């Protein structure tokens, strides 16, 4: 592999780690960079998961040290996510992404509109929303529904988790992002196990990119914690717009 291409992949991994740590959606940066190498889509997705799992775990540790993680939801959700994402990865070959992309674009546009029209969303915690029933709902939505989607396709998983936690549990954006990282570790592990057993992972490439992904994730997590919910909200909207644009390009120009 040419040196220039290696440097591009390392830079993309660092940028992806930063984005993932703040709001999720690092695959928007890292996956296209991997696909430029000519790897088949499934191998690119698998290698992306290998790099991402290290960066996401690193960000989760940084958030946990600041006591921002909602462990009551994140830990059981992460356990379910390993299984659900694994099932999603196993089903990925049987489900056409051409069918999924339009639906994901519509959902992401809805997310962008929702966050824009509700500027107070995620700005401050709303503990009055939290009930036992909502906790169970949040665990199910994150650990089963969103995790299964991550195994099949992936773009926007972290963003969907953040929106789920802010709307269902009333968490602020920083706490929601912190809790999302724990579950995202589970989704990455579940999908990676299946992709690894199927022989799709490029281990040397993925592990090399993981080093830069960790560096970017540490920087992103600390910046999100330091700058707060308003910063996370702005980055979230930017990432959502970017994901919609990329999915639209894949759907209509690919």
Coordinates of N, CA and C in Angstrom, one line a residue:
X1 N 0.9 -1.2 0.0 CA 0.0 0.0 0.0 C 0.9 1.2 0.0
X2 N 0.6 2.2 -0.9 CA 1.5 3.4 -0.9 C 1.5 4.2 0.4
X3 N 2.6 4.9 0.7 CA 2.7 5.6 1.9 C 1.6 6.7 2.0
X4 N 1.3 7.4 0.9 CA 0.3 8.4 0.9 C -1.1 7.9 1.3
X5 N -1.4 6.7 0.9 CA -2.7 6.1 1.2 C -2.7 5.7 2.7
X6 N -1.6 5.2 3.2 CA -1.5 4.9 4.6 C -1.7 6.1 5.5
X7 N -1.1 7.2 5.1 CA -1.3 8.5 5.8 C -2.7 9.0 5.8
X8 N -3.4 8.8 4.7 CA -4.8 9.2 4.6 C -5.6 8.4 5.5
X9 N -5.4 7.1 5.6 CA -6.1 6.2 6.4 C -5.9 6.5 7.9
X10 N -4.7 6.8 8.3 CA -4.4 7.2 9.7 C -5.1 8.5 10.1
X11 N -5.0 9.5 9.2 CA -5.7 10.7 9.4 C -7.2 10.6 9.5
X12 N -7.7 9.7 8.7 CA -9.2 9.5 8.7 C -9.6 8.8 10.0
X13 N -8.7 7.9 10.5 CA -9.0 7.2 11.7 C -9.0 8.1 12.9
X14 N -8.1 9.0 12.9 CA -8.0 10.0 14.0 C -9.2 10.9 14.0
X15 N -9.6 11.4 12.8 CA -10.8 12.3 12.7 C -12.1 11.5 13.1
X16 N -12.1 10.2 12.6 CA -13.3 9.4 13.0 C -13.4 9.2 14.5
X17 N -12.3 9.0 15.1 CA -12.3 8.8 16.6 C -12.8 10.0 17.3
X18 N -12.4 11.2 16.8 CA -12.9 12.5 17.4 C -14.4 12.6 17.2
X19 N -14.9 12.4 16.0 CA -16.4 12.5 15.7 C -17.1 11.5 16.5
X20 N -16.7 10.3 16.6 CA -17.4 9.2 17.3 C -17.5 9.6 18.8
X21 N -16.4 10.1 19.3 CA -16.4 10.4 20.8 C -17.3 11.5 21.1
X22 N -17.5 12.4 20.2 CA -18.4 13.6 20.5 C -19.9 13.2 20.3
X23 N -20.2 12.7 19.1 CA -21.6 12.5 18.8 C -21.9 11.1 18.1
X24 N -20.9 10.4 17.8 CA -21.0 9.2 17.0 C -21.0 9.6 15.5
X25 N -21.0 8.6 14.6 CA -20.9 8.9 13.2 C -19.5 8.9 12.6
X26 N -18.6 8.4 13.3 CA -17.2 8.4 12.8 C -17.0 7.6 11.5
X27 N -17.9 6.6 11.3 CA -17.9 5.8 10.1 C -18.0 6.6 8.9
X28 N -18.7 7.8 9.0 CA -18.9 8.7 7.9 C -17.5 9.2 7.4
X29 N -16.5 9.2 8.2 CA -15.2 9.6 7.8 C -14.3 8.4 7.5
X30 N -14.3 7.4 8.4 CA -13.4 6.3 8.3 C -13.7 5.3 7.2
X31 N -15.0 4.9 7.1 CA -15.4 3.9 6.1 C -15.1 4.2 4.7
X32 N -15.4 5.5 4.2 CA -15.1 5.8 2.8 C -13.6 5.7 2.6
X33 N -12.8 6.1 3.6 CA -11.3 6.1 3.4 C -10.8 4.7 3.3
X34 N -11.4 3.7 4.0 CA -11.0 2.3 3.9 C -11.4 1.8 2.5
X35 N -12.6 2.2 2.1 CA -13.1 1.7 0.8 C -12.3 2.1 -0.4
X36 N -11.6 3.3 -0.2 CA -10.7 3.8 -1.3 C -9.6 2.8 -1.6
X37 N -9.2 2.0 -0.6 CA -8.1 1.0 -0.8 C -8.6 -0.1 -1.8
X38 N -9.9 -0.2 -2.1 CA -10.3 -1.2 -3.0 C -10.9 -2.5 -2.3
X39 N -11.0 -2.4 -0.9 CA -11.6 -3.6 -0.2 C -13.0 -3.7 -0.5
X40 N -13.6 -4.9 -0.6 CA -15.0 -5.1 -0.8 C -15.8 -4.5 0.4
X41 N -17.0 -4.0 0.1 CA -17.8 -3.3 1.2 C -17.8 -4.1 2.5
X42 N -18.0 -5.4 2.5 CA -18.1 -6.1 3.8 C -16.8 -6.1 4.5
X43 N -15.7 -6.3 3.8 CA -14.4 -6.2 4.5 C -14.1 -4.8 5.0
X44 N -14.5 -3.8 4.2 CA -14.3 -2.4 4.7 C -15.1 -2.2 6.0
X45 N -16.4 -2.6 6.0 CA -17.2 -2.5 7.2 C -16.6 -3.2 8.4
X46 N -16.1 -4.4 8.2 CA -15.5 -5.2 9.2 C -14.2 -4.6 9.8
X47 N -13.4 -4.1 8.9 CA -12.1 -3.5 9.3 C -12.4 -2.1 10.1
X48 N -13.4 -1.4 9.6 CA -13.9 -0.2 10.3 C -14.3 -0.5 11.7
X49 N -15.0 -1.7 11.9 CA -15.5 -2.1 13.3 C -14.3 -2.3 14.2
X50 N -13.2 -3.0 13.6 CA -12.0 -3.3 14.4 C -11.4 -2.0 14.9
X51 N -11.2 -1.1 14.0 CA -10.6 0.2 14.4 C -11.4 0.9 15.4
X52 N -12.7 1.0 15.1 CA -13.7 1.8 15.9 C -13.8 1.2 17.3
X53 N -13.8 -0.1 17.5 CA -14.0 -0.6 18.8 C -13.0 -0.1 19.8
X54 N -11.8 0.1 19.4 CA -10.7 0.6 20.3 C -11.0 2.0 20.6
X55 N -11.3 2.8 19.6 CA -11.5 4.2 19.9 C -12.7 4.5 20.7
X56 N -13.8 3.7 20.5 CA -15.0 3.9 21.2 C -14.8 3.5 22.7
X57 N -14.1 2.4 22.9 CA -13.8 1.9 24.3 C -12.9 3.0 25.0
X58 N -12.0 3.6 24.3 CA -11.1 4.6 24.9 C -12.0 5.8 25.3
X59 N -12.9 6.2 24.4 CA -13.8 7.4 24.7 C -14.7 7.0 25.9
X60 N -15.2 5.8 26.0 CA -16.0 5.4 27.1 C -15.3 5.5 28.4
X61 N -14.0 5.1 28.4 CA -13.2 5.2 29.6 C -13.1 6.6 30.1
X62 N -12.8 7.5 29.1 CA -12.7 8.9 29.4 C -13.9 9.5 30.0
X63 N -15.1 9.2 29.4 CA -16.4 9.6 29.9 C -16.6 9.1 31.3
X64 N -16.3 7.8 31.5 CA -16.6 7.1 32.8 C -15.9 7.8 33.9
X65 N -14.7 8.2 33.6 CA -13.9 8.9 34.7 C -14.5 10.2 35.1
X66 N -15.3 10.8 34.3 CA -16.0 12.0 34.7 C -17.4 11.8 35.3
X67 N -17.7 10.5 35.5 CA -19.0 10.1 36.1 C -20.2 10.6 35.3
X68 N -20.1 10.6 34.0 CA -21.2 11.1 33.1 C -22.0 9.9 32.6
X69 N -21.6 8.7 32.8 CA -22.3 7.5 32.2 C -23.5 7.1 33.1
X70 N -24.6 6.9 32.4 CA -25.8 6.3 33.1 C -25.6 4.8 33.1
X71 N -25.0 4.3 34.1 CA -24.7 2.8 34.2 C -25.9 2.0 34.2
X72 N -27.0 2.5 34.8 CA -28.2 1.7 34.9 C -28.8 1.3 33.5
X73 N -28.5 2.1 32.5 CA -29.0 1.9 31.2 C -27.8 1.3 30.3
X74 N -26.7 1.9 30.5 CA -25.5 1.6 29.6 C -25.0 0.2 29.7
X75 N -24.9 -0.3 30.9 CA -24.4 -1.7 31.1 C -25.3 -2.8 30.6
X76 N -26.5 -2.8 31.0 CA -27.4 -3.9 30.4 C -27.6 -3.7 28.9
X77 N -27.7 -2.4 28.5 CA -27.8 -2.2 27.1 C -26.6 -2.7 26.3
X78 N -25.4 -2.5 26.8 CA -24.2 -3.0 26.1 C -24.2 -4.5 26.0
X79 N -24.7 -5.2 27.1 CA -24.7 -6.6 27.0 C -25.7 -7.1 25.9
X80 N -26.9 -6.5 25.9 CA -27.8 -6.9 24.8 C -27.2 -6.5 23.4
X81 N -26.5 -5.4 23.4 CA -26.0 -4.9 22.1 C -25.0 -5.9 21.4
X82 N -24.2 -6.6 22.2 CA -23.3 -7.5 21.7 C -24.1 -8.6 20.8
X83 N -25.1 -9.1 21.4 CA -25.9 -10.1 20.7 C -26.7 -9.5 19.6
X84 N -27.3 -8.4 19.8 CA -28.2 -7.8 18.7 C -27.3 -7.4 17.5
X85 N -26.2 -6.7 17.8 CA -25.3 -6.3 16.7 C -24.7 -7.5 15.9
X86 N -24.4 -8.6 16.7 CA -24.0 -9.8 16.0 C -25.0 -10.4 15.1
X87 N -26.2 -10.4 15.5 CA -27.3 -10.9 14.7 C -27.5 -10.0 13.5
X88 N -27.3 -8.7 13.7 CA -27.4 -7.7 12.6 C -26.3 -8.0 11.5
X89 N -25.1 -8.2 12.0 CA -24.0 -8.4 11.1 C -24.2 -9.8 10.4
X90 N -24.8 -10.7 11.0 CA -25.0 -12.0 10.4 C -26.1 -11.9 9.3
X91 N -27.1 -11.0 9.5 CA -28.1 -10.7 8.6 C -27.8 -9.8 7.5
X92 N -26.6 -9.1 7.6 CA -26.3 -8.0 6.7 C -26.2 -8.5 5.3
X93 N -25.8 -9.7 5.0 CA -25.6 -10.2 3.7 C -27.0 -10.4 3.0
X94 N -28.0 -10.6 3.8 CA -29.4 -10.9 3.3 C -30.2 -9.7 3.1
X95 N -29.8 -8.6 3.7 CA -30.7 -7.4 3.6 C -30.0 -6.3 2.8
X96 N -30.7 -5.8 1.8 CA -30.1 -4.9 0.8 C -30.0 -3.5 1.5
X97 N -28.8 -2.9 1.4 CA -28.6 -1.6 1.9 C -29.3 -0.6 1.0
X98 N -29.6 -0.9 -0.3 CA -30.3 0.0 -1.1 C -31.7 0.2 -0.6
X99 N -32.2 -0.7 0.1 CA -33.6 -0.6 0.7 C -33.5 0.2 2.0
X100 N -32.4 0.0 2.8 CA -32.3 0.6 4.1 C -31.9 2.1 4.0
X101 N -31.1 2.5 3.0 CA -30.6 3.8 2.9 C -31.7 4.9 2.9
X102 N -32.7 4.8 2.1 CA -33.7 5.8 2.1 C -34.4 6.0 3.4
X103 N -34.7 4.8 4.1 CA -35.3 4.9 5.4 C -34.4 5.6 6.4
X104 N -33.1 5.3 6.4 CA -32.2 5.9 7.3 C -32.1 7.4 7.0
X105 N -32.1 7.8 5.7 CA -32.0 9.2 5.4 C -33.2 10.0 6.0
X106 N -34.4 9.4 5.8 CA -35.6 10.0 6.3 C -35.5 10.2 7.9
X107 N -35.1 9.1 8.5 CA -34.9 9.2 10.0 C -33.9 10.3 10.4
X108 N -32.8 10.3 9.7 CA -31.8 11.3 10.0 C -32.3 12.8 9.8
X109 N -33.1 12.9 8.7 CA -33.6 14.3 8.5 C -34.6 14.6 9.6
X110 N -35.4 13.6 10.0 CA -36.3 13.8 11.2 C -35.5 14.2 12.4
X111 N -34.4 13.6 12.6 CA -33.5 13.9 13.8 C -33.0 15.3 13.7
X112 N -32.6 15.7 12.5 CA -32.1 17.1 12.3 C -33.1 18.1 12.6
X113 N -34.4 17.9 12.1 CA -35.5 18.8 12.3 C -35.9 18.8 13.8
X114 N -35.9 17.7 14.4 CA -36.3 17.6 15.8 C -35.3 18.4 16.7
X115 N -34.0 18.2 16.5 CA -33.0 18.9 17.3 C -33.0 20.4 17.0
X116 N -33.2 20.8 15.7 CA -33.3 22.2 15.4 C -34.5 22.9 16.0
X117 N -35.6 22.2 15.9 CA -36.9 22.9 16.4 C -37.0 22.8 17.9
X118 N -36.2 22.0 18.5 CA -36.2 21.9 20.0 C -34.9 22.3 20.6
X119 N -34.5 23.6 20.6 CA -33.2 24.0 21.0 C -32.9 23.6 22.5
X120 N -33.9 23.4 23.3 CA -33.7 23.0 24.7 C -33.4 21.5 24.8
X121 N -33.6 20.7 23.8 CA -33.3 19.3 23.9 C -31.8 19.0 24.2
X122 N -31.6 18.3 25.3 CA -30.3 17.9 25.7 C -29.4 19.0 26.3
X123 N -30.0 20.2 26.4 CA -29.2 21.3 26.9 C -29.0 21.1 28.4
X124 N -30.0 20.7 29.1 CA -30.0 20.4 30.5 C -30.7 19.1 30.8
X125 N -30.3 18.4 31.9 CA -30.9 17.1 32.2 C -32.4 17.4 32.6
X126 N -33.3 16.4 32.3 CA -34.7 16.5 32.7 C -35.0 15.2 33.5
X127 N -34.5 15.1 34.8 CA -34.7 13.9 35.6 C -36.2 13.5 35.8
X128 N -37.1 14.5 35.6 CA -38.5 14.2 35.8 C -39.1 13.2 34.8
X129 N -38.4 13.1 33.7 CA -38.8 12.1 32.6 C -38.5 10.7 33.0
X130 N -37.5 10.5 33.9 CA -37.0 9.2 34.1 C -38.0 8.4 35.0
X131 N -38.4 7.2 34.5 CA -39.3 6.3 35.3 C -38.7 4.9 35.0
X132 N -39.1 3.9 35.8 CA -38.7 2.6 35.6 C -39.0 2.1 34.2
X133 N -40.2 2.4 33.7 CA -40.7 2.0 32.4 C -39.8 2.6 31.3
X134 N -39.5 3.9 31.5 CA -38.6 4.5 30.5 C -37.2 4.0 30.5
X135 N -36.7 3.6 31.6 CA -35.4 3.0 31.7 C -35.4 1.7 30.9
X136 N -36.4 0.8 31.1 CA -36.5 -0.4 30.4 C -36.7 -0.1 28.9
X137 N -37.4 0.9 28.5 CA -37.6 1.2 27.1 C -36.3 1.7 26.5
X138 N -35.5 2.5 27.2 CA -34.2 2.9 26.7 C -33.3 1.8 26.5
X139 N -33.2 0.8 27.4 CA -32.4 -0.3 27.3 C -32.8 -1.1 26.0
X140 N -34.1 -1.3 25.8 CA -34.5 -2.1 24.7 C -34.3 -1.4 23.4
X141 N -34.6 -0.1 23.3 CA -34.3 0.6 22.1 C -32.9 0.6 21.7
X142 N -32.0 0.9 22.7 CA -30.6 1.0 22.4 C -29.9 -0.3 22.2
X143 N -30.2 -1.2 23.2 CA -29.5 -2.5 23.2 C -30.0 -3.5 22.2
X144 N -31.2 -3.3 21.7 CA -31.8 -4.3 20.7 C -32.0 -3.6 19.3
X145 N -32.8 -2.6 19.3 CA -33.1 -2.0 18.0 C -32.0 -1.3 17.3
X146 N -31.4 -0.3 18.0 CA -30.3 0.4 17.4 C -29.0 -0.5 17.2
X147 N -28.8 -1.4 18.2 CA -27.6 -2.3 18.0 C -27.8 -3.2 16.8
X148 N -29.0 -3.7 16.6 CA -29.2 -4.5 15.4 C -29.0 -3.8 14.1
X149 N -29.4 -2.5 14.1 CA -29.2 -1.7 12.9 C -27.7 -1.5 12.7
X150 N -26.9 -1.3 13.8 CA -25.5 -1.1 13.7 C -24.8 -2.3 13.0
X151 N -25.2 -3.5 13.4 CA -24.7 -4.7 12.8 C -25.0 -4.8 11.3
X152 N -26.1 -4.3 10.9 CA -26.5 -4.4 9.5 C -25.8 -3.3 8.6
X153 N -25.9 -2.1 9.1 CA -25.5 -1.0 8.3 C -24.5 0.0 9.0
X154 N -25.0 0.6 10.1 CA -24.0 1.3 11.0 C -24.1 2.8 11.0
X155 N -24.2 3.6 9.8 CA -24.1 5.0 9.9 C -25.2 5.6 10.8
X156 N -24.7 6.5 11.7 CA -25.6 7.2 12.6 C -25.9 6.5 13.9
X157 N -25.3 5.3 14.2 CA -25.6 4.6 15.4 C -25.5 5.4 16.7
X158 N -24.3 6.1 16.8 CA -24.1 6.9 18.0 C -25.0 8.0 18.1
X159 N -25.4 8.6 16.9 CA -26.4 9.7 16.9 C -27.7 9.3 17.4
X160 N -28.2 8.1 16.9 CA -29.5 7.6 17.3 C -29.5 7.2 18.8
X161 N -28.4 6.7 19.3 CA -28.3 6.4 20.7 C -28.5 7.7 21.5
X162 N -27.8 8.8 21.1 CA -27.8 10.0 21.9 C -29.3 10.6 21.9
X163 N -29.9 10.6 20.7 CA -31.3 11.1 20.6 C -32.2 10.2 21.5
X164 N -32.0 8.9 21.5 CA -32.9 8.0 22.3 C -32.7 8.4 23.8
X165 N -31.5 8.6 24.2 CA -31.3 8.9 25.6 C -31.8 10.2 26.1
X166 N -31.7 11.2 25.2 CA -32.2 12.6 25.5 C -33.7 12.6 25.5
X167 N -34.3 11.9 24.6 CA -35.8 12.0 24.5 C -36.5 11.0 25.5
X168 N -35.9 9.8 25.6 CA -36.6 8.9 26.5 C -36.3 9.1 28.0
X169 N -35.0 9.4 28.3 CA -34.6 9.6 29.7 C -34.4 11.0 30.1
X170 N -34.4 11.9 29.2 CA -34.1 13.3 29.6 C -32.7 13.6 29.9
X171 N -31.7 12.8 29.4 CA -30.3 13.1 29.7 C -29.9 14.3 28.9
X172 N -28.9 15.1 29.4 CA -28.3 16.1 28.6 C -27.4 15.5 27.5
X173 N -27.0 16.2 26.5 CA -26.2 15.7 25.4 C -24.9 15.0 25.9
X174 N -24.2 15.6 26.8 CA -22.9 15.1 27.2 C -23.1 13.7 27.9
X175 N -24.1 13.6 28.8 CA -24.4 12.3 29.5 C -24.9 11.3 28.5
X176 N -25.7 11.8 27.6 CA -26.2 10.8 26.6 C -25.1 10.3 25.7
X177 N -24.2 11.2 25.3 CA -23.0 10.7 24.5 C -22.1 9.8 25.3
X178 N -22.0 10.0 26.5 CA -21.1 9.2 27.4 C -21.8 7.8 27.5
X179 N -23.1 7.7 27.7 CA -23.8 6.4 27.8 C -23.8 5.7 26.5
X180 N -23.9 6.5 25.4 CA -23.9 5.9 24.1 C -22.6 5.1 23.8
X181 N -21.5 5.7 24.3 CA -20.2 5.0 24.0 C -20.2 3.6 24.6
X182 N -20.7 3.4 25.8 CA -20.7 2.1 26.4 C -21.4 1.1 25.5
X183 N -22.6 1.5 25.0 CA -23.4 0.6 24.2 C -22.8 0.4 22.8
X184 N -22.2 1.5 22.3 CA -21.5 1.4 21.0 C -20.3 0.4 21.1
X185 N -19.6 0.3 22.2 CA -18.6 -0.7 22.4 C -19.2 -2.1 22.2
X186 N -20.4 -2.3 22.8 CA -21.1 -3.6 22.7 C -21.4 -3.9 21.2
X187 N -22.0 -2.9 20.5 CA -22.4 -3.1 19.1 C -21.1 -3.4 18.3
X188 N -20.0 -2.7 18.5 CA -18.8 -3.0 17.7 C -18.3 -4.4 18.0
X189 N -18.3 -4.8 19.2 CA -17.8 -6.1 19.6 C -18.6 -7.2 18.9
X190 N -20.0 -7.1 19.1 CA -20.9 -8.1 18.5 C -20.7 -8.2 17.0
X191 N -20.7 -7.1 16.3 CA -20.5 -7.2 14.8 C -19.1 -7.7 14.5
X192 N -18.1 -7.2 15.2 CA -16.7 -7.7 14.9 C -16.5 -9.2 15.1
X193 N -17.2 -9.7 16.1 CA -17.1 -11.2 16.3 C -17.6 -12.0 15.1
X194 N -18.7 -11.5 14.6 CA -19.3 -12.2 13.5 C -18.5 -12.0 12.2
X195 N -18.1 -10.7 11.9 CA -17.3 -10.5 10.8 C -15.9 -11.2 10.8
X196 N -15.4 -11.3 12.1 CA -14.1 -12.0 12.2 C -14.3 -13.5 11.9
X197 N -15.3 -14.1 12.4 CA -15.6 -15.5 12.2 C -15.8 -15.8 10.7
X198 N -16.4 -14.8 10.0 CA -16.6 -15.0 8.6 C -15.4 -14.7 7.7
X199 N -14.3 -14.2 8.4 CA -13.0 -14.0 7.7 C -13.0 -12.7 6.9
X200 N -13.8 -11.7 7.3 CA -13.8 -10.4 6.6 C -12.9 -9.3 7.1
X201 N -12.3 -9.5 8.2 CA -11.5 -8.4 8.9 C -10.1 -8.4 8.4
X202 N -9.6 -7.2 8.0 CA -8.2 -7.0 7.6 C -7.5 -6.6 8.9
X203 N -6.9 -7.5 9.7 CA -6.5 -7.3 11.0 C -5.4 -6.3 11.1
X204 N -4.3 -6.4 10.3 CA -3.2 -5.5 10.3 C -3.6 -4.0 10.1
X205 N -4.4 -3.8 9.0 CA -4.9 -2.5 8.7 C -5.7 -1.9 9.8
X206 N -6.7 -2.7 10.3 CA -7.6 -2.2 11.4 C -6.9 -1.9 12.7
X207 N -5.9 -2.7 13.1 CA -5.2 -2.4 14.3 C -4.3 -1.2 14.2
X208 N -3.7 -1.0 13.0 CA -2.9 0.2 12.8 C -3.7 1.4 12.9
X209 N -4.9 1.4 12.3 CA -5.8 2.6 12.3 C -6.3 2.8 13.7
X210 N -6.4 1.7 14.5 CA -7.0 1.8 15.9 C -6.2 2.7 16.7
X211 N -4.9 2.8 16.5 CA -4.0 3.6 17.3 C -4.4 5.1 17.2
X212 N -4.6 5.5 15.9 CA -5.0 6.9 15.6 C -6.5 7.1 16.1
X213 N -7.3 6.1 15.9 CA -8.7 6.2 16.4 C -8.8 6.5 17.9
X214 N -7.9 5.8 18.6 CA -7.9 6.1 20.1 C -7.4 7.5 20.4
X215 N -6.4 8.0 19.7 CA -5.9 9.4 19.9 C -7.0 10.4 19.6
X216 N -7.7 10.2 18.5 CA -8.8 11.1 18.2 C -10.0 11.0 19.2
X217 N -10.3 9.8 19.6 CA -11.4 9.6 20.6 C -11.1 10.3 21.9
X218 N -9.8 10.2 22.4 CA -9.5 10.8 23.7 C -9.6 12.3 23.6
X219 N -9.2 12.9 22.5 CA -9.3 14.3 22.3 C -10.8 14.7 22.2
X220 N -11.6 14.0 21.5 CA -13.0 14.3 21.3 C -13.8 14.2 22.6
X221 N -13.5 13.2 23.4 CA -14.3 13.0 24.6 C -13.9 14.1 25.6
X222 N -12.7 14.4 25.7 CA -12.3 15.5 26.7 C -12.8 16.9 26.2
X223 N -12.9 17.1 24.9 CA -13.4 18.3 24.4 C -14.9 18.4 24.7
X224 N -15.7 17.3 24.5 CA -17.1 17.3 24.7 C -17.4 17.5 26.2
X225 N -16.6 16.9 27.1 CA -16.8 17.1 28.5 C -16.5 18.5 28.9
X226 N -15.5 19.1 28.4 CA -15.1 20.4 28.7 C -16.0 21.5 28.2
X227 N -16.5 21.3 26.9 CA -17.3 22.4 26.3 C -18.8 22.2 26.5
X228 N -19.2 21.0 26.8 CA -20.6 20.9 27.2 C -21.6 20.6 26.2
X229 N -22.9 20.6 26.5 CA -24.0 20.2 25.7 C -24.2 21.0 24.4
X230 N -24.0 22.3 24.5 CA -24.2 23.2 23.4 C -23.2 22.8 22.2
X231 N -22.0 22.5 22.6 CA -21.0 22.1 21.6 C -21.4 20.8 21.0
X232 N -21.8 19.8 21.8 CA -22.2 18.5 21.3 C -23.4 18.7 20.3
X233 N -24.3 19.6 20.7 CA -25.5 19.8 19.8 C -25.1 20.3 18.4
X234 N -24.2 21.2 18.4 CA -23.7 21.8 17.1 C -23.1 20.7 16.2
X235 N -22.2 19.9 16.9 CA -21.5 18.8 16.2 C -22.4 17.8 15.7
X236 N -23.4 17.5 16.5 CA -24.4 16.5 16.2 C -25.2 16.9 14.9
X237 N -25.6 18.1 14.8 CA -26.3 18.6 13.6 C -25.4 18.5 12.4
X238 N -24.2 18.9 12.6 CA -23.2 18.9 11.4 C -23.0 17.5 10.9
X239 N -22.9 16.5 11.9 CA -22.7 15.1 11.5 C -23.9 14.5 10.8
X240 N -25.1 14.9 11.3 CA -26.4 14.4 10.7 C -26.5 14.9 9.3
X241 N -26.2 16.2 9.0 CA -26.3 16.7 7.7 C -25.2 16.0 6.8
X242 N -24.1 15.8 7.3 CA -23.0 15.0 6.6 C -23.4 13.6 6.2
X243 N -24.1 12.9 7.2 CA -24.5 11.6 6.9 C -25.6 11.5 5.9
X244 N -26.5 12.4 6.0 CA -27.6 12.4 5.0 C -27.0 12.7 3.6
X245 N -26.1 13.6 3.5 CA -25.5 13.9 2.2 C -24.7 12.7 1.6
X246 N -24.0 12.0 2.5 CA -23.3 10.9 2.0 C -24.2 9.7 1.6
X247 N -25.2 9.4 2.4 CA -26.2 8.4 2.1 C -26.9 8.7 0.8
X248 N -27.3 10.0 0.6 CA -27.9 10.4 -0.6 C -27.0 10.2 -1.8
X249 N -25.8 10.5 -1.7 CA -24.8 10.3 -2.8 C -24.7 8.8 -3.1
X250 N -24.6 8.0 -2.1 CA -24.5 6.5 -2.3 C -25.7 6.0 -3.0
X251 N -26.9 6.5 -2.6 CA -28.1 6.0 -3.1 C -28.4 6.4 -4.6
X252 N -28.1 7.7 -4.9 CA -28.5 8.2 -6.2 C -27.4 8.4 -7.2
X253 N -26.1 8.4 -6.7 CA -25.0 8.6 -7.6 C -24.2 7.3 -7.7
X254 N -24.4 6.4 -6.7 CA -23.6 5.2 -6.8 C -24.1 4.2 -7.7

